[in-house]
PDB file of C-alpha atoms in Angstrom:
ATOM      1  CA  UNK A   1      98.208 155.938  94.705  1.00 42.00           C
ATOM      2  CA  UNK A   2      97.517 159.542  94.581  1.00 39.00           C
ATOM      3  CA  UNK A   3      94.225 160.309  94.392  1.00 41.00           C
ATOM      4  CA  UNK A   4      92.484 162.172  91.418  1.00 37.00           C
ATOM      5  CA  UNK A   5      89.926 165.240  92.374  1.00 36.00           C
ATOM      6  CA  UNK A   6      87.310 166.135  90.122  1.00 32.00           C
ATOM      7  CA  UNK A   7      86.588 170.051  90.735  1.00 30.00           C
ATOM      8  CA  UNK A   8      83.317 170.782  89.773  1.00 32.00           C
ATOM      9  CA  UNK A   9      82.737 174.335  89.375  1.00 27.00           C
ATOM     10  CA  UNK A  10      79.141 175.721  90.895  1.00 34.00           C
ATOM     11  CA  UNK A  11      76.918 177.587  89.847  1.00 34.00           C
ATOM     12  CA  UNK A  12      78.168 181.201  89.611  1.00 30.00           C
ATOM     13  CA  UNK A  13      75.352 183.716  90.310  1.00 31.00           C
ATOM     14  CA  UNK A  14      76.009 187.353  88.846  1.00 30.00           C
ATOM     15  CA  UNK A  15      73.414 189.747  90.849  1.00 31.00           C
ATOM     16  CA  UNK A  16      73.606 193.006  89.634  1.00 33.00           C
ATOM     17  CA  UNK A  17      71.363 195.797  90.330  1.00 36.00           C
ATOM     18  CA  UNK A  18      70.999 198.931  89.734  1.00 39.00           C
ATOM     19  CA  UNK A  19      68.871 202.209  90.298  1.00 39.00           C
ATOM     20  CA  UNK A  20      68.065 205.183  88.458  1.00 37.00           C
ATOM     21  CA  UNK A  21      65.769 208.152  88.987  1.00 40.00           C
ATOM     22  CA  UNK A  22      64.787 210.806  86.375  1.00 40.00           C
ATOM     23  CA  UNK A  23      66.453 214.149  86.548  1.00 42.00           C
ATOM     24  CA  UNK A  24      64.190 217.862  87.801  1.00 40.00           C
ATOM     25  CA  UNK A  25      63.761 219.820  90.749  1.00 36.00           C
ATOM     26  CA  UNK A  26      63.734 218.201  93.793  1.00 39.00           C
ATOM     27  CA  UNK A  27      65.323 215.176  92.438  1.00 39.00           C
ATOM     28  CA  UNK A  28      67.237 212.665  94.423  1.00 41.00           C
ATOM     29  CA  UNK A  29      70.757 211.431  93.796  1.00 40.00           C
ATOM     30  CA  UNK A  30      71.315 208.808  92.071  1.00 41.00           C
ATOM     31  CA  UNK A  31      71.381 205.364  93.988  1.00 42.00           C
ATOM     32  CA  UNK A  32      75.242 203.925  93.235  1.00 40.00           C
ATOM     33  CA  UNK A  33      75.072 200.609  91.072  1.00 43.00           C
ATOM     34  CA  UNK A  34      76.572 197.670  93.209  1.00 44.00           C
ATOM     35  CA  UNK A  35      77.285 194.138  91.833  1.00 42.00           C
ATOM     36  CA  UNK A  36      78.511 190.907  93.027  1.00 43.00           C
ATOM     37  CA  UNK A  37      79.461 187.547  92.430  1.00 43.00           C
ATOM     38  CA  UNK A  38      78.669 184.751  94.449  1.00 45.00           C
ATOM     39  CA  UNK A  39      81.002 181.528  93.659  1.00 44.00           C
ATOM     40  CA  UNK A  40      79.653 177.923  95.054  1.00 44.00           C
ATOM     41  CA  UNK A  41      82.485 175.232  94.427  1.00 43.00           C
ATOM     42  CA  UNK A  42      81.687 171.749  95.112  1.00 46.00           C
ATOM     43  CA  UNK A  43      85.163 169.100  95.409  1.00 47.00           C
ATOM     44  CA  UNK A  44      84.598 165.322  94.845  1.00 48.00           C
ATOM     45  CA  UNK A  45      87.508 162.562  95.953  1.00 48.00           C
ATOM     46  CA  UNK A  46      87.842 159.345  93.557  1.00 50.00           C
ATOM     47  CA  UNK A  47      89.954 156.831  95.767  1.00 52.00           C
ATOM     48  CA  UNK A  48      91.935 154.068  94.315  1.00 51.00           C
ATOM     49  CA  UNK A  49      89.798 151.061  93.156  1.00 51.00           C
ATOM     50  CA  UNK A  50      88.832 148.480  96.141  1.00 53.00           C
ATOM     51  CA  UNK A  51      90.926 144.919  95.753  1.00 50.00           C
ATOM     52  CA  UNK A  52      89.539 141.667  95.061  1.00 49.00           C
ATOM     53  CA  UNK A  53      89.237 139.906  98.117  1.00 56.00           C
ATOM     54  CA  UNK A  54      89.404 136.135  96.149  1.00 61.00           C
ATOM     55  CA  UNK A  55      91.841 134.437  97.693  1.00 62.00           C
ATOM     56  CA  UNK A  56      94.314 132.630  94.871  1.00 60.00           C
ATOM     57  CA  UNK A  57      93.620 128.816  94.804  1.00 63.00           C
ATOM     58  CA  UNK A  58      95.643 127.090  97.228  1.00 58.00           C
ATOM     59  CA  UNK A  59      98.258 124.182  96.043  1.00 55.00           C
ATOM     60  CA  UNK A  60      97.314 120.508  94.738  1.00 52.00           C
ATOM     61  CA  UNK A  61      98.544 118.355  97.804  1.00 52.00           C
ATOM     62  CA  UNK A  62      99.644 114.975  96.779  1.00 61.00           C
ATOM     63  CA  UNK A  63      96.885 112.381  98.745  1.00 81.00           C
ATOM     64  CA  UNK A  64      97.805 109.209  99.543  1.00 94.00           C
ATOM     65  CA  UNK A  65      95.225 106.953 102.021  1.00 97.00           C
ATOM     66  CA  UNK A  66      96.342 106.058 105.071  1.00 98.00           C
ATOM     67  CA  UNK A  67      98.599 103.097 105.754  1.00 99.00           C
ATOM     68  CA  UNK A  68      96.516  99.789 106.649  1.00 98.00           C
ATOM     69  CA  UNK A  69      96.461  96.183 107.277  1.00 99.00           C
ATOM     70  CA  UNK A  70      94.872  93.235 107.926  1.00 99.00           C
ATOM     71  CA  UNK A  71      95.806  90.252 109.448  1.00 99.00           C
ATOM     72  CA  UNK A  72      93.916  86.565 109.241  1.00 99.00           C
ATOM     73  CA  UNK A  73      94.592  82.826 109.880  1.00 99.00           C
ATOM     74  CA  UNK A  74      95.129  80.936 106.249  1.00 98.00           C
ATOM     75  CA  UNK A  75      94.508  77.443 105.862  1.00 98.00           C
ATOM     76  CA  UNK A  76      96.262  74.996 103.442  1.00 97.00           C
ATOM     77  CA  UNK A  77      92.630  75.224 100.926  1.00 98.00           C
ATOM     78  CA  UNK A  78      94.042  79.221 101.167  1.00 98.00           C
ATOM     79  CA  UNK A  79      97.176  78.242 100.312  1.00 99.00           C
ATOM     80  CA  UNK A  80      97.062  76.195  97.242  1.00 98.00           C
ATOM     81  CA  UNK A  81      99.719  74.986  95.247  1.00 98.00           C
ATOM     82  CA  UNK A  82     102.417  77.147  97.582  1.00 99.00           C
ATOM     83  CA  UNK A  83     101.868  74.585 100.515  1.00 98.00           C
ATOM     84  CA  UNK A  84     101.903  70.992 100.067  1.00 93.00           C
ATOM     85  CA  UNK A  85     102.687  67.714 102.703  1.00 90.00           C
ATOM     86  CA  UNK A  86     106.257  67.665 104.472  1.00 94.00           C
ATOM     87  CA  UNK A  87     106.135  71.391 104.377  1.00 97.00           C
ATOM     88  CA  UNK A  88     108.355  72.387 107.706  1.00 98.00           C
ATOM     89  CA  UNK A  89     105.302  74.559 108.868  1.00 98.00           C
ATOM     90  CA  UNK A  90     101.817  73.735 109.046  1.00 98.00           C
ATOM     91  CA  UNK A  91      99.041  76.222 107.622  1.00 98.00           C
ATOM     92  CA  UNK A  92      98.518  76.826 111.540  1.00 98.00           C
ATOM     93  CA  UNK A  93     101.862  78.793 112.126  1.00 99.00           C
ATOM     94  CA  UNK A  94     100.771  81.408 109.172  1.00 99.00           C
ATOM     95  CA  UNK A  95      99.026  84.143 108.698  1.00 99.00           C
ATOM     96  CA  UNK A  96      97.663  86.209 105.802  1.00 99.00           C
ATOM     97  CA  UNK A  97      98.671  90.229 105.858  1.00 99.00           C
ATOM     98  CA  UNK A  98      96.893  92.617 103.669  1.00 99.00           C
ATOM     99  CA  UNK A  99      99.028  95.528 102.960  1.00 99.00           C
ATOM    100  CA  UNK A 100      98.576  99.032 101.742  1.00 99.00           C
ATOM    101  CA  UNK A 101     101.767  99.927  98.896  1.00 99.00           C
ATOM    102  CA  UNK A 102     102.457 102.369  96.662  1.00 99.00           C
ATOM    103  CA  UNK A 103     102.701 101.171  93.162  1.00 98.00           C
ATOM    104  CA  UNK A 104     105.046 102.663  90.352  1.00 98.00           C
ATOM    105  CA  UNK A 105     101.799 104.423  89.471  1.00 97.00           C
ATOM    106  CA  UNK A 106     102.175 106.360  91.910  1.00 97.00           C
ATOM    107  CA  UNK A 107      98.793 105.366  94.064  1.00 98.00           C
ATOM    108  CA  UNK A 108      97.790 103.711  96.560  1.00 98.00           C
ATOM    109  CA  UNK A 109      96.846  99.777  96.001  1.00 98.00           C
ATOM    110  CA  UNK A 110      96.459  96.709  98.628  1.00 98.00           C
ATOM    111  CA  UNK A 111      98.508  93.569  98.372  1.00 99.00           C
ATOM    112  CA  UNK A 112      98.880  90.572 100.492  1.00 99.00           C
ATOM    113  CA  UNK A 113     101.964  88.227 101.763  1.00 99.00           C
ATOM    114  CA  UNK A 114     101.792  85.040 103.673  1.00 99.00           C
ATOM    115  CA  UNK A 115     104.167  85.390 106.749  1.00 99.00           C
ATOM    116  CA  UNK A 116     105.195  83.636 109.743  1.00 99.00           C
ATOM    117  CA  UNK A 117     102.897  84.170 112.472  1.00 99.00           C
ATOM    118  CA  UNK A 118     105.934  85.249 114.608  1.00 98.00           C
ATOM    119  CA  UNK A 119     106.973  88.065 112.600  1.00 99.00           C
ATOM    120  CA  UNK A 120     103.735  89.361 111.833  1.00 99.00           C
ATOM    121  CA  UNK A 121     104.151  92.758 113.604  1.00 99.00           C
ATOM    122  CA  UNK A 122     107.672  93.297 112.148  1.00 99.00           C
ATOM    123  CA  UNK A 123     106.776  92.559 108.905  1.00 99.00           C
ATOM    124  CA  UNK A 124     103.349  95.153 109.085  1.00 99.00           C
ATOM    125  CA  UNK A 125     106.075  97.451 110.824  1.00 99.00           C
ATOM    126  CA  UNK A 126     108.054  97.248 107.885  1.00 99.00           C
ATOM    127  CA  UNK A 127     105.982  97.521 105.340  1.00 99.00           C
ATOM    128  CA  UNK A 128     103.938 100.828 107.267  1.00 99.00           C
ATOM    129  CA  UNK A 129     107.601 102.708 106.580  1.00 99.00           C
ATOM    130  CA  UNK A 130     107.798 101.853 103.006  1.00 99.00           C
ATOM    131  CA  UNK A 131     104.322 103.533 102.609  1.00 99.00           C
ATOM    132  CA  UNK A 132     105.425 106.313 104.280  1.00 98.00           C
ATOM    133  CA  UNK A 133     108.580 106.524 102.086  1.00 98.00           C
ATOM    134  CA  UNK A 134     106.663 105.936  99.179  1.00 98.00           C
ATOM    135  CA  UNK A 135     108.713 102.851  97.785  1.00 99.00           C
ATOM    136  CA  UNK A 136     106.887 101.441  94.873  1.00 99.00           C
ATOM    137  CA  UNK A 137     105.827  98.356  94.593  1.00 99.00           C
ATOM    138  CA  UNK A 138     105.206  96.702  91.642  1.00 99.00           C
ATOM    139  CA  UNK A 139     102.971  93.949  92.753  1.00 99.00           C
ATOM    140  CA  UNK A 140     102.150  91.857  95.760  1.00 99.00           C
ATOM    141  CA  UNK A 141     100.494  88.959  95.074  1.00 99.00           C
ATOM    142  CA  UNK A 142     100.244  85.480  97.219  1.00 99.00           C
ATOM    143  CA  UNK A 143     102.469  82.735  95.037  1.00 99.00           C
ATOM    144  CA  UNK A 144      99.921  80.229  94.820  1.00 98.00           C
ATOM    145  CA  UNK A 145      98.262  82.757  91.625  1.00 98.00           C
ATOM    146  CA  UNK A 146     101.211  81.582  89.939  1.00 98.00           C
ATOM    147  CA  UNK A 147     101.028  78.494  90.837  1.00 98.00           C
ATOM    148  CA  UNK A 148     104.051  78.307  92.871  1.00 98.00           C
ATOM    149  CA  UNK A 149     106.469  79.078  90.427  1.00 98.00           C
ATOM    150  CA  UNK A 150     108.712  81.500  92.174  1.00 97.00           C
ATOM    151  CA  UNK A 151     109.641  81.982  88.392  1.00 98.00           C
ATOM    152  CA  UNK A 152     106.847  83.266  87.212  1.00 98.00           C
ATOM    153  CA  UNK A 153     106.243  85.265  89.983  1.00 99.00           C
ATOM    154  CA  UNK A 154     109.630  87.060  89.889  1.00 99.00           C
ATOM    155  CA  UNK A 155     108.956  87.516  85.875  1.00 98.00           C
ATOM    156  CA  UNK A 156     105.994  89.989  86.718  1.00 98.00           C
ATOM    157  CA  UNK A 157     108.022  91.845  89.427  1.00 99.00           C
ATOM    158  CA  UNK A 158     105.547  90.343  92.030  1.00 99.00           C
ATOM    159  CA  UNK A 159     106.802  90.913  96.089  1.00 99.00           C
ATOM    160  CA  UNK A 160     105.987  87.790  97.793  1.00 99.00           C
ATOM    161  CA  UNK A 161     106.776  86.060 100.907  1.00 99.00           C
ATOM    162  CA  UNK A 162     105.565  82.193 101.896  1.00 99.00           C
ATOM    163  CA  UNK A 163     106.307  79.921  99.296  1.00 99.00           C
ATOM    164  CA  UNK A 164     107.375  75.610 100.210  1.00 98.00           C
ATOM    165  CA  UNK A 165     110.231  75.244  98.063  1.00 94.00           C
ATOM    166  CA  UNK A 166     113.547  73.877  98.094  1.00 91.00           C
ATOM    167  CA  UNK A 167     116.616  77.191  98.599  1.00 90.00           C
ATOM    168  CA  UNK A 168     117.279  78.153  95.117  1.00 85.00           C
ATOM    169  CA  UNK A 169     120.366  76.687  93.882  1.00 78.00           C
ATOM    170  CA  UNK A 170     119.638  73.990  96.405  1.00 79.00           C
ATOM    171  CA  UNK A 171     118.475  71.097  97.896  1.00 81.00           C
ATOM    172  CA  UNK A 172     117.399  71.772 101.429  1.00 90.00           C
ATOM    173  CA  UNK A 173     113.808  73.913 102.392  1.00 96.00           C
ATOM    174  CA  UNK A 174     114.298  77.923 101.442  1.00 97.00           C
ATOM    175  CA  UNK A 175     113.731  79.992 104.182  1.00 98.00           C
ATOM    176  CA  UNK A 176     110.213  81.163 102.501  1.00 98.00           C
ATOM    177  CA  UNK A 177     109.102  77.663 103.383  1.00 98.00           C
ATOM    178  CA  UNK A 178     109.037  79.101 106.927  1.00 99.00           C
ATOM    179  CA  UNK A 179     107.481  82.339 105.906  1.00 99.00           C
ATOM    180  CA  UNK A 180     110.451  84.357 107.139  1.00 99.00           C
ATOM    181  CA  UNK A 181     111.682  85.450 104.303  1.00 99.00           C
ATOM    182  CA  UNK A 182     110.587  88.275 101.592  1.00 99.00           C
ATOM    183  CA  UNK A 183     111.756  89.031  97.815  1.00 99.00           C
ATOM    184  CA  UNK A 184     110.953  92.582  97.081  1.00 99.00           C
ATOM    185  CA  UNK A 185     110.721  93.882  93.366  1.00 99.00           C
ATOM    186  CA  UNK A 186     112.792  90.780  92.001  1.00 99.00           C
ATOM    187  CA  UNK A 187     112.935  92.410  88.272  1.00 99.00           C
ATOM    188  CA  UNK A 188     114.744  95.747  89.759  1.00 99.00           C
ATOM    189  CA  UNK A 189     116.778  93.803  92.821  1.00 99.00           C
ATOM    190  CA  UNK A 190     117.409  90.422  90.900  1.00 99.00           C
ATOM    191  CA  UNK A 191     119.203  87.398  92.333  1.00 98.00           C
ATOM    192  CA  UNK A 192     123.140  86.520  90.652  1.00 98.00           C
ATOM    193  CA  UNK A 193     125.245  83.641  90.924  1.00 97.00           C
ATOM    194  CA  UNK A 194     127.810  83.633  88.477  1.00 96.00           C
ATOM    195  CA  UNK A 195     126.103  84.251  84.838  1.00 96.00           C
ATOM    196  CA  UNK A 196     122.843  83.859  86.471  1.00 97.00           C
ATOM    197  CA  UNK A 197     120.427  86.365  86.914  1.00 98.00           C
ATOM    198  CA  UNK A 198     116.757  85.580  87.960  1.00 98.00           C
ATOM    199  CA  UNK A 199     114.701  87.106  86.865  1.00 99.00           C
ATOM    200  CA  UNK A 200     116.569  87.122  83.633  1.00 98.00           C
ATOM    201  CA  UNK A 201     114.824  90.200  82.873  1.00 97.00           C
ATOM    202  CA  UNK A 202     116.688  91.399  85.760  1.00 98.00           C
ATOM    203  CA  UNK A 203     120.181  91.886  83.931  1.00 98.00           C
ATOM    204  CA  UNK A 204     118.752  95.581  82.675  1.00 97.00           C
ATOM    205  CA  UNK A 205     119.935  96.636  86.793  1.00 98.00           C
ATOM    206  CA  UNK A 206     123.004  94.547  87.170  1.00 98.00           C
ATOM    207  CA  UNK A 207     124.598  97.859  87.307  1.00 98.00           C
ATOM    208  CA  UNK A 208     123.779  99.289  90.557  1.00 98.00           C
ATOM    209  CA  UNK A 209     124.920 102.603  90.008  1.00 98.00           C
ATOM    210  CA  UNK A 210     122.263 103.088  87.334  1.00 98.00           C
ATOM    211  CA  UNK A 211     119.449 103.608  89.844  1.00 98.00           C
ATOM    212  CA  UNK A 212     115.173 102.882  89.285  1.00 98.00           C
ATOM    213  CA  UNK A 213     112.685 103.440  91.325  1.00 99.00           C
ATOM    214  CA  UNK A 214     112.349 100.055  93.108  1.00 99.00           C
ATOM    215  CA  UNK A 215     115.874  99.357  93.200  1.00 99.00           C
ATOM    216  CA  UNK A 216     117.151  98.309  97.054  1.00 99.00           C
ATOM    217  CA  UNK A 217     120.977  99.947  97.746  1.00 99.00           C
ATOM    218  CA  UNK A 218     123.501  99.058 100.480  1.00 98.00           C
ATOM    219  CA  UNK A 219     122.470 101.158 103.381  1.00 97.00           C
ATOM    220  CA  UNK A 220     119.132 103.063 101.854  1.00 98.00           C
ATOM    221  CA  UNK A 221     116.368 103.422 104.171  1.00 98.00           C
ATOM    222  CA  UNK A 222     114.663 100.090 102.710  1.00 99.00           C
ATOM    223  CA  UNK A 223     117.867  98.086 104.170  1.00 99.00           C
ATOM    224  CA  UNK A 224     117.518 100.235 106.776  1.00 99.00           C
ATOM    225  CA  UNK A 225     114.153  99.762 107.989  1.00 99.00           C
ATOM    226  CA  UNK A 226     113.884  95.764 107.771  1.00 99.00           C
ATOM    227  CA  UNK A 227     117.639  95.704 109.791  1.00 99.00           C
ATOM    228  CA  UNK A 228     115.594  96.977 112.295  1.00 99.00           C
ATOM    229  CA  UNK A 229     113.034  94.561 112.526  1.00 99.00           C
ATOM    230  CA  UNK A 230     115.180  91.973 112.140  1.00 99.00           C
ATOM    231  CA  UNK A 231     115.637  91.297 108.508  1.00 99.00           C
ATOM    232  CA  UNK A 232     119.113  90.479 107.002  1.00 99.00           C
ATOM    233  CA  UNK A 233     119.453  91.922 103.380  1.00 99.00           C
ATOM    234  CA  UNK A 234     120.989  89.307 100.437  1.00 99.00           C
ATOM    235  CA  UNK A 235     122.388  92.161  98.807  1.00 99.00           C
ATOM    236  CA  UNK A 236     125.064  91.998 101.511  1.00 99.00           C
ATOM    237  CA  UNK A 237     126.148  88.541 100.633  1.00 98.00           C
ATOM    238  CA  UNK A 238     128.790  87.281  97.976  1.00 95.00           C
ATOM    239  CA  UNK A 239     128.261  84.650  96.626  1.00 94.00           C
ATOM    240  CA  UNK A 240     125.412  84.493  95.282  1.00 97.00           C
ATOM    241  CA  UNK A 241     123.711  87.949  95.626  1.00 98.00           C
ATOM    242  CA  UNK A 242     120.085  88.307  96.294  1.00 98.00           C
ATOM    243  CA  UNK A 243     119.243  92.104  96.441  1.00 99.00           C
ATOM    244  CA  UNK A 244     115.522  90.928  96.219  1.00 99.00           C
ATOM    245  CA  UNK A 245     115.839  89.007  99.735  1.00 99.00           C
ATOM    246  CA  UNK A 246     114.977  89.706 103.213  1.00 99.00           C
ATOM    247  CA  UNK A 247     115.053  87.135 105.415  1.00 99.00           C
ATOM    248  CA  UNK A 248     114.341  87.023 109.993  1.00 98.00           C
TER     249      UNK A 248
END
């Protein structure tokens, strides 16, 4: 920026003098008359104005807490009406997981599942990655709130793992009566066989192509990352279709 210059202009100072002696005999000449001008000049430099040193206010960072969990013994008291006698695993052989998800919210919320105590560390493995992908969750609940009715557990979208029941469809024990098996957001990733869809509110995503958040896809990191702790997807199968279930 070019700078701007005030000139301020000094005092000027005329001196003048002059002499001057009266005429007769024996008179001097006349001094000469002399005058001068003295000029002071005084220059003043206006630089540009200083900048602002306020930094501009940095970015809102998305915050999420970190991933935790919790594991505990459960007892059959604990487990309510999802365990009951004949089950094909005692109360013993399970354990309680507390789990940090993201809900379809978008924050941060703790759940729990009832698991296997042998695949424990897979299924906290598992779980730590969908944090980190931020999968939503819609709810994750132990079954026994629903009293054991895997349909009205799937009708709130609720994730859920242990539950002593006979295989849908079935006579003989599902594999959640072992606690190796997991249904993830049942409303978004429902089960078919032939005209049946459970949930039944589940028939809004038949169409896979018309993707949610929640929804599980052949091959997406969610298949992904329970294939390699040791979960088989139901999406894969034929006959019926489960895209809900995981199972060791």
């Amino acid at each position: 920026m070019r700078s701007r210059r005030v000139w301020v202009l000094g005092t000027i100072v005329l001196i003048a003098t002059s002499a001057c002696t009266p005429g007769g005999r024996g008179a001097g000449t006349a001094a000469p008359t002399s005058s001068s001008a003295s000029v002071v000049v005084t220059e003043t430099a206006v630089g540009p104005p200083a900048l602002s040193s306020v930094e501009p206010p940095a970015p809102a960072v998305e915050q999420f807490p970190p991933f935790s969990s919790t594991v505990a013994p459960v007892t059959a008291e604990r487990l309510g009406a999802s365990y009951r006698v004949g089950c094909p695993v005692a109360p013993e052989a399970l354990r309680l997981v507390g789990l940090t998800y993201v809900g379809f919210d978008g924050t941060a919320a703790q759940g729990e599942l009832v698991v296997a105590a042998d695949v424990v560390d897979d299924v906290v493995a598992v779980f730590a990655q969908l944090y980190r992908q931020r999968f939503p969750i819609r709810s994750m609940v132990t079954v026994e709130a629903f009293g054991a009715d895997d349909d009205a557990s799937m009708a709130v979208d609720n994730t859920s793992a242990f539950n002593c029941r006979p295989v849908t469809g079935g006579s003989g024990w599902s594999l959640h009566s072992y606690g190796v098996a997991i249904d993830v957001d049942p409303r978004e990733n429902p089960y078919v066989a032939g005209n049946t869809v459970l949930p039944p509110e589940g028939r809004d995503h038949l169409d896979r192509g018309n993707v949610v958040p929640g929804m599980i896809l052949a091959g997406d990191p969610v298949v992904t990352v329970f294939a390699a702790h040791g979960f088989a997807w139901g999406g894969y199968w034929t006959d019926p279709v489960d895209y809900q279930h995981f199972e060791a």
